[in-house]
PDB file of C-alpha atoms in Angstrom:
ATOM      1  CA  MET B   1     -54.791  43.918  20.899  1.00 74.00           C
ATOM      2  CA  ASP B   2     -52.109  42.054  21.901  1.00 90.00           C
ATOM      3  CA  ARG B   3     -49.598  39.808  20.003  1.00 92.00           C
ATOM      4  CA  ASP B   4     -51.199  36.378  21.192  1.00 94.00           C
ATOM      5  CA  GLU B   5     -54.825  37.893  20.022  1.00 97.00           C
ATOM      6  CA  ILE B   6     -52.861  39.014  16.569  1.00 97.00           C
ATOM      7  CA  LEU B   7     -51.570  35.297  16.317  1.00 97.00           C
ATOM      8  CA  SER B   8     -55.056  33.722  17.159  1.00 98.00           C
ATOM      9  CA  TRP B   9     -56.338  35.716  14.140  1.00 98.00           C
ATOM     10  CA  VAL B  10     -53.538  34.719  11.646  1.00 98.00           C
ATOM     11  CA  LYS B  11     -54.052  31.268  13.012  1.00 98.00           C
ATOM     12  CA  ALA B  12     -57.764  30.932  12.093  1.00 98.00           C
ATOM     13  CA  GLU B  13     -57.313  32.572   8.683  1.00 98.00           C
ATOM     14  CA  ARG B  14     -54.271  30.163   7.549  1.00 98.00           C
ATOM     15  CA  LEU B  15     -56.652  27.275   8.561  1.00 98.00           C
ATOM     16  CA  SER B  16     -59.367  28.954   6.853  1.00 98.00           C
ATOM     17  CA  LEU B  17     -57.429  29.225   3.541  1.00 98.00           C
ATOM     18  CA  ALA B  18     -56.584  25.625   4.019  1.00 98.00           C
ATOM     19  CA  ASP B  19     -60.075  24.484   4.093  1.00 98.00           C
ATOM     20  CA  PHE B  20     -60.749  26.946   0.987  1.00 98.00           C
ATOM     21  CA  PHE B  21     -57.914  25.460  -0.880  1.00 98.00           C
ATOM     22  CA  GLU B  22     -58.750  21.864   0.050  1.00 98.00           C
ATOM     23  CA  GLY B  23     -62.305  22.974  -1.772  1.00 97.00           C
ATOM     24  CA  LEU B  24     -60.708  23.759  -4.927  1.00 98.00           C
ATOM     25  CA  HIS B  25     -61.000  21.564  -8.367  1.00 96.00           C
ATOM     26  CA  ASP B  26     -57.779  21.224 -10.203  1.00 96.00           C
ATOM     27  CA  GLU B  27     -58.472  23.457 -12.692  1.00 97.00           C
ATOM     28  CA  GLU B  28     -59.016  26.308 -10.501  1.00 98.00           C
ATOM     29  CA  TRP B  29     -55.524  25.914  -9.086  1.00 98.00           C
ATOM     30  CA  GLU B  30     -54.217  27.201 -12.404  1.00 98.00           C
ATOM     31  CA  GLU B  31     -56.480  30.042 -12.810  1.00 98.00           C
ATOM     32  CA  ALA B  32     -55.275  33.653 -12.376  1.00 98.00           C
ATOM     33  CA  SER B  33     -55.529  35.318  -9.292  1.00 98.00           C
ATOM     34  CA  LEU B  34     -55.865  39.132  -8.398  1.00 96.00           C
ATOM     35  CA  CYS B  35     -52.148  39.346  -8.114  1.00 94.00           C
ATOM     36  CA  ALA B  36     -51.035  40.302 -11.622  1.00 92.00           C
ATOM     37  CA  GLY B  37     -49.313  37.143 -13.347  1.00 94.00           C
ATOM     38  CA  TRP B  38     -49.857  34.932 -10.000  1.00 97.00           C
ATOM     39  CA  THR B  39     -51.972  31.817 -10.332  1.00 98.00           C
ATOM     40  CA  VAL B  40     -53.981  30.619  -7.484  1.00 98.00           C
ATOM     41  CA  HIS B  41     -51.110  28.099  -6.947  1.00 98.00           C
ATOM     42  CA  ASP B  42     -48.653  30.812  -6.781  1.00 98.00           C
ATOM     43  CA  VAL B  43     -50.599  32.569  -4.009  1.00 98.00           C
ATOM     44  CA  ALA B  44     -51.089  29.330  -2.071  1.00 98.00           C
ATOM     45  CA  ALA B  45     -47.386  28.641  -2.307  1.00 97.00           C
ATOM     46  CA  HIS B  46     -46.737  32.290  -1.248  1.00 96.00           C
ATOM     47  CA  LEU B  47     -48.807  31.903   1.949  1.00 97.00           C
ATOM     48  CA  THR B  48     -46.729  28.959   3.066  1.00 97.00           C
ATOM     49  CA  LEU B  49     -43.253  30.985   2.679  1.00 94.00           C
ATOM     50  CA  SER B  50     -44.083  33.753   5.588  1.00 89.00           C
ATOM     51  CA  THR B  51     -43.204  30.940   8.319  1.00 92.00           C
ATOM     52  CA  ARG B  52     -40.196  29.538   6.228  1.00 83.00           C
ATOM     53  CA  THR B  53     -38.313  32.436   4.955  1.00 73.00           C
ATOM     54  CA  THR B  54     -34.670  33.002   6.386  1.00 60.00           C
ATOM     55  CA  PRO B  55     -32.645  36.364   6.558  1.00 54.00           C
ATOM     56  CA  ALA B  56     -30.404  34.770   4.220  1.00 57.00           C
ATOM     57  CA  GLY B  57     -32.803  33.546   1.830  1.00 60.00           C
ATOM     58  CA  SER B  58     -34.276  37.094   1.816  1.00 58.00           C
ATOM     59  CA  ILE B  59     -30.504  38.594   1.083  1.00 55.00           C
ATOM     60  CA  THR B  60     -30.527  36.183  -1.696  1.00 63.00           C
ATOM     61  CA  GLY B  61     -33.766  36.685  -3.062  1.00 61.00           C
ATOM     62  CA  ILE B  62     -33.219  40.386  -3.327  1.00 62.00           C
ATOM     63  CA  ILE B  63     -30.304  39.998  -4.970  1.00 65.00           C
ATOM     64  CA  ARG B  64     -31.434  37.603  -7.805  1.00 70.00           C
ATOM     65  CA  ALA B  65     -34.305  40.331  -8.465  1.00 61.00           C
ATOM     66  CA  ARG B  66     -31.988  42.883  -8.479  1.00 67.00           C
ATOM     67  CA  GLY B  67     -33.400  45.021  -5.486  1.00 66.00           C
ATOM     68  CA  ASN B  68     -37.355  44.557  -6.940  1.00 63.00           C
ATOM     69  CA  TRP B  69     -39.078  43.146  -3.915  1.00 63.00           C
ATOM     70  CA  ASP B  70     -42.186  42.325  -5.873  1.00 73.00           C
ATOM     71  CA  ARG B  71     -40.176  40.281  -8.036  1.00 80.00           C
ATOM     72  CA  MET B  72     -38.184  38.646  -5.307  1.00 82.00           C
ATOM     73  CA  GLU B  73     -41.875  37.591  -4.014  1.00 85.00           C
ATOM     74  CA  ALA B  74     -43.167  36.440  -7.276  1.00 87.00           C
ATOM     75  CA  ASP B  75     -40.013  34.567  -8.302  1.00 89.00           C
ATOM     76  CA  LYS B  76     -40.143  33.028  -4.440  1.00 91.00           C
ATOM     77  CA  ALA B  77     -43.968  31.915  -4.866  1.00 93.00           C
ATOM     78  CA  ARG B  78     -43.405  30.339  -8.374  1.00 95.00           C
ATOM     79  CA  GLU B  79     -40.371  28.658  -7.474  1.00 94.00           C
ATOM     80  CA  ARG B  80     -42.009  26.814  -4.531  1.00 95.00           C
ATOM     81  CA  ALA B  81     -45.560  26.444  -6.441  1.00 97.00           C
ATOM     82  CA  ALA B  82     -43.268  24.421  -9.187  1.00 96.00           C
ATOM     83  CA  GLY B  83     -41.879  22.413  -6.102  1.00 96.00           C
ATOM     84  CA  PHE B  84     -45.081  21.545  -4.350  1.00 97.00           C
ATOM     85  CA  GLY B  85     -48.779  20.531  -5.003  1.00 97.00           C
ATOM     86  CA  PRO B  86     -51.883  21.677  -3.729  1.00 98.00           C
ATOM     87  CA  ALA B  87     -52.010  18.732  -1.287  1.00 98.00           C
ATOM     88  CA  GLU B  88     -48.667  19.535   0.022  1.00 98.00           C
ATOM     89  CA  LEU B  89     -49.158  23.246   0.158  1.00 98.00           C
ATOM     90  CA  ILE B  90     -52.424  22.814   2.068  1.00 98.00           C
ATOM     91  CA  ALA B  91     -50.763  20.498   4.167  1.00 98.00           C
ATOM     92  CA  GLN B  92     -47.605  23.107   4.798  1.00 98.00           C
ATOM     93  CA  LEU B  93     -50.474  25.927   6.092  1.00 97.00           C
ATOM     94  CA  ARG B  94     -52.117  23.681   8.362  1.00 98.00           C
ATOM     95  CA  GLU B  95     -48.572  22.720  10.016  1.00 97.00           C
ATOM     96  CA  THR B  96     -47.531  25.893  10.759  1.00 97.00           C
ATOM     97  CA  ALA B  97     -50.891  27.945  10.923  1.00 97.00           C
ATOM     98  CA  GLY B  98     -50.045  28.908  14.820  1.00 96.00           C
ATOM     99  CA  SER B  99     -46.412  29.725  14.161  1.00 96.00           C
ATOM    100  CA  ALA B 100     -45.281  33.042  15.115  1.00 95.00           C
ATOM    101  CA  ARG B 101     -42.459  32.959  12.820  1.00 93.00           C
ATOM    102  CA  ARG B 102     -42.486  35.943  10.501  1.00 92.00           C
ATOM    103  CA  ALA B 103     -40.490  37.004   6.980  1.00 86.00           C
ATOM    104  CA  PRO B 104     -37.706  39.103   8.262  1.00 84.00           C
ATOM    105  CA  GLY B 105     -38.526  42.615   8.663  1.00 84.00           C
ATOM    106  CA  ALA B 106     -42.533  41.786   8.774  1.00 92.00           C
ATOM    107  CA  ALA B 107     -44.382  42.898  11.702  1.00 94.00           C
ATOM    108  CA  PRO B 108     -46.771  41.034  13.751  1.00 95.00           C
ATOM    109  CA  LEU B 109     -49.843  42.157  11.672  1.00 97.00           C
ATOM    110  CA  ASP B 110     -48.166  41.627   8.446  1.00 97.00           C
ATOM    111  CA  PRO B 111     -49.099  37.760   8.182  1.00 97.00           C
ATOM    112  CA  LEU B 112     -52.719  38.804   9.173  1.00 98.00           C
ATOM    113  CA  VAL B 113     -52.949  41.423   6.003  1.00 98.00           C
ATOM    114  CA  ASP B 114     -51.363  38.762   3.895  1.00 97.00           C
ATOM    115  CA  ALA B 115     -53.823  35.846   4.639  1.00 98.00           C
ATOM    116  CA  LEU B 116     -56.813  38.339   4.508  1.00 98.00           C
ATOM    117  CA  VAL B 117     -56.037  40.173   1.072  1.00 98.00           C
ATOM    118  CA  HIS B 118     -54.510  37.083  -0.492  1.00 98.00           C
ATOM    119  CA  GLY B 119     -57.663  35.257   0.772  1.00 98.00           C
ATOM    120  CA  GLN B 120     -59.822  37.607  -1.720  1.00 98.00           C
ATOM    121  CA  ASP B 121     -57.122  37.308  -4.466  1.00 98.00           C
ATOM    122  CA  VAL B 122     -57.888  33.600  -4.984  1.00 98.00           C
ATOM    123  CA  ALA B 123     -61.580  33.695  -4.232  1.00 98.00           C
ATOM    124  CA  ARG B 124     -63.016  36.637  -6.422  1.00 97.00           C
ATOM    125  CA  PRO B 125     -61.715  35.236  -9.299  1.00 97.00           C
ATOM    126  CA  LEU B 126     -63.081  32.136  -8.971  1.00 97.00           C
ATOM    127  CA  GLY B 127     -66.499  33.709  -8.262  1.00 96.00           C
ATOM    128  CA  ARG B 128     -66.197  32.091  -4.506  1.00 96.00           C
ATOM    129  CA  ARG B 129     -67.052  34.127  -1.277  1.00 93.00           C
ATOM    130  CA  ARG B 130     -64.563  34.330   1.678  1.00 95.00           C
ATOM    131  CA  ASP B 131     -66.202  36.395   4.283  1.00 94.00           C
ATOM    132  CA  MET B 132     -63.606  38.615   6.163  1.00 96.00           C
ATOM    133  CA  PRO B 133     -63.913  38.871   9.942  1.00 97.00           C
ATOM    134  CA  VAL B 134     -64.635  42.335  11.090  1.00 97.00           C
ATOM    135  CA  GLU B 135     -62.405  42.935  14.232  1.00 98.00           C
ATOM    136  CA  PRO B 136     -59.284  41.541  12.568  1.00 98.00           C
ATOM    137  CA  THR B 137     -59.765  43.136   9.095  1.00 98.00           C
ATOM    138  CA  VAL B 138     -60.246  46.588  10.985  1.00 98.00           C
ATOM    139  CA  ALA B 139     -56.738  45.933  12.831  1.00 98.00           C
ATOM    140  CA  ALA B 140     -54.993  44.508   9.509  1.00 98.00           C
ATOM    141  CA  LEU B 141     -56.637  47.798   7.708  1.00 98.00           C
ATOM    142  CA  GLY B 142     -55.373  50.329  10.521  1.00 97.00           C
ATOM    143  CA  HIS B 143     -51.802  48.902  10.082  1.00 97.00           C
ATOM    144  CA  VAL B 144     -51.795  48.928   6.351  1.00 97.00           C
ATOM    145  CA  HIS B 145     -53.177  52.461   6.422  1.00 96.00           C
ATOM    146  CA  GLY B 146     -50.407  53.911   8.635  1.00 93.00           C
ATOM    147  CA  SER B 147     -47.599  51.617   7.259  1.00 92.00           C
ATOM    148  CA  ILE B 148     -44.925  53.002   4.628  1.00 88.00           C
ATOM    149  CA  PHE B 149     -44.695  49.369   2.951  1.00 88.00           C
ATOM    150  CA  TYR B 150     -48.033  49.437   1.227  1.00 91.00           C
ATOM    151  CA  GLY B 151     -48.181  52.591  -0.338  1.00 89.00           C
ATOM    152  CA  ALA B 152     -51.469  53.442   1.409  1.00 92.00           C
ATOM    153  CA  ARG B 153     -50.196  57.167   2.591  1.00 88.00           C
ATOM    154  CA  LYS B 154     -49.122  58.175  -0.789  1.00 89.00           C
ATOM    155  CA  ARG B 155     -52.404  56.191  -2.846  1.00 89.00           C
ATOM    156  CA  LEU B 156     -54.910  57.517  -0.480  1.00 92.00           C
ATOM    157  CA  ARG B 157     -53.349  61.021   0.468  1.00 90.00           C
ATOM    158  CA  GLY B 158     -56.414  63.868   0.427  1.00 92.00           C
ATOM    159  CA  THR B 159     -58.876  60.692   1.444  1.00 95.00           C
ATOM    160  CA  LYS B 160     -60.984  60.213   4.297  1.00 96.00           C
ATOM    161  CA  LEU B 161     -61.741  56.374   4.635  1.00 97.00           C
ATOM    162  CA  VAL B 162     -64.994  55.285   6.506  1.00 97.00           C
ATOM    163  CA  ALA B 163     -65.797  52.019   7.213  1.00 98.00           C
ATOM    164  CA  THR B 164     -69.948  51.326   7.460  1.00 98.00           C
ATOM    165  CA  ASP B 165     -69.609  47.993   9.269  1.00 97.00           C
ATOM    166  CA  ALA B 166     -67.309  48.955  12.123  1.00 97.00           C
ATOM    167  CA  ASP B 167     -66.607  52.303  14.369  1.00 97.00           C
ATOM    168  CA  TRP B 168     -63.205  53.118  12.274  1.00 97.00           C
ATOM    169  CA  SER B 169     -62.340  55.971   9.948  1.00 97.00           C
ATOM    170  CA  ALA B 170     -58.786  57.260   8.961  1.00 96.00           C
ATOM    171  CA  GLY B 171     -57.221  60.361   6.883  1.00 93.00           C
ATOM    172  CA  TYR B 172     -57.997  63.679   6.230  1.00 89.00           C
ATOM    173  CA  GLY B 173     -59.058  65.459   3.023  1.00 87.00           C
ATOM    174  CA  PRO B 174     -61.805  66.235   0.950  1.00 88.00           C
ATOM    175  CA  ASP B 175     -62.742  63.063  -0.847  1.00 91.00           C
ATOM    176  CA  GLU B 176     -64.506  60.467   1.443  1.00 94.00           C
ATOM    177  CA  VAL B 177     -64.764  56.936   0.808  1.00 96.00           C
ATOM    178  CA  ARG B 178     -67.007  54.753   2.708  1.00 97.00           C
ATOM    179  CA  GLY B 179     -67.861  50.762   2.638  1.00 97.00           C
ATOM    180  CA  PRO B 180     -67.008  47.762   4.628  1.00 98.00           C
ATOM    181  CA  VAL B 181     -63.802  47.327   6.155  1.00 98.00           C
ATOM    182  CA  GLY B 182     -62.953  44.642   3.654  1.00 98.00           C
ATOM    183  CA  GLU B 183     -63.418  46.329   0.754  1.00 97.00           C
ATOM    184  CA  LEU B 184     -61.254  49.312   2.363  1.00 97.00           C
ATOM    185  CA  LEU B 185     -58.295  47.089   3.107  1.00 98.00           C
ATOM    186  CA  LEU B 186     -58.268  45.862  -0.668  1.00 97.00           C
ATOM    187  CA  LEU B 187     -58.262  49.601  -1.561  1.00 96.00           C
ATOM    188  CA  ALA B 188     -55.448  50.275   1.048  1.00 96.00           C
ATOM    189  CA  THR B 189     -53.324  47.648  -0.223  1.00 96.00           C
ATOM    190  CA  GLY B 190     -53.895  48.763  -4.058  1.00 93.00           C
ATOM    191  CA  ARG B 191     -56.821  46.438  -5.337  1.00 95.00           C
ATOM    192  CA  PRO B 192     -59.189  48.175  -7.639  1.00 93.00           C
ATOM    193  CA  GLU B 193     -61.472  45.595  -7.096  1.00 93.00           C
ATOM    194  CA  GLY B 194     -62.209  46.801  -3.494  1.00 92.00           C
ATOM    195  CA  LEU B 195     -63.958  50.007  -5.391  1.00 93.00           C
ATOM    196  CA  ALA B 196     -67.026  48.065  -6.542  1.00 91.00           C
ATOM    197  CA  GLY B 197     -67.895  47.737  -2.944  1.00 93.00           C
ATOM    198  CA  LEU B 198     -67.415  51.620  -2.125  1.00 96.00           C
ATOM    199  CA  SER B 199     -69.143  55.038  -2.421  1.00 95.00           C
ATOM    200  CA  GLY B 200     -68.586  58.627  -1.799  1.00 95.00           C
ATOM    201  CA  PRO B 201     -66.685  61.555  -3.465  1.00 92.00           C
ATOM    202  CA  GLY B 202     -63.271  60.310  -3.747  1.00 90.00           C
ATOM    203  CA  VAL B 203     -64.199  56.829  -5.558  1.00 92.00           C
ATOM    204  CA  ARG B 204     -64.299  58.247  -9.307  1.00 89.00           C
ATOM    205  CA  ARG B 205     -60.686  59.865  -8.300  1.00 88.00           C
ATOM    206  CA  LEU B 206     -59.407  56.595  -7.023  1.00 90.00           C
ATOM    207  CA  GLU B 207     -60.731  54.624  -9.923  1.00 88.00           C
ATOM    208  CA  ALA B 208     -58.745  56.688 -12.409  1.00 82.00           C
ATOM    209  CA  ALA B 209     -55.724  56.240 -10.335  1.00 79.00           C
ATOM    210  CA  LEU B 210     -55.575  52.577  -9.909  1.00 80.00           C
ATOM    211  CA  ARG B 211     -57.008  51.274 -12.973  1.00 71.00           C
TER     212      ARG B 211
END
């Protein structure tokens, strides 16, 4: 896989998300997402930020959040959601769908992870379905599993992940967890909602750790 291929996947996901958001009712924008404390509107706002965040903005944000990265991301998402309505955010997603610009420090696959996972964060609480394309999701999962940023190494220590819809596995240990790559990606990014679609002896331990 090369950067052009990754960018094509990112563009497709962003455009698909714009279509998804365009189909929501007004009240659905204010529903809670899977991200604790974030509405669907907040998540949509966050998704427009990766192509618009500057190094100076990141430094200012992390100072205001007293060094807490998650708090900075939440503050920036809510601030942008307060400043832009649904139609404006959808237009922004479409406008920069093919942009190669990334947030400072982000790897080429991080925007793909962001789009795939946040797509589930908004779809599942609304009872809507968003399929995750297998090949891009495998690439995103491999990136998350090997990155120190997402915490998957610590979270999944002693666990072997095995995809049931792709030729992919990773990790070592006595606890095996099997399932579709999309559910494994949710698990790897710390979302307990992915556990419902998984099986294997490691599921019970992870349920206790994530809930």
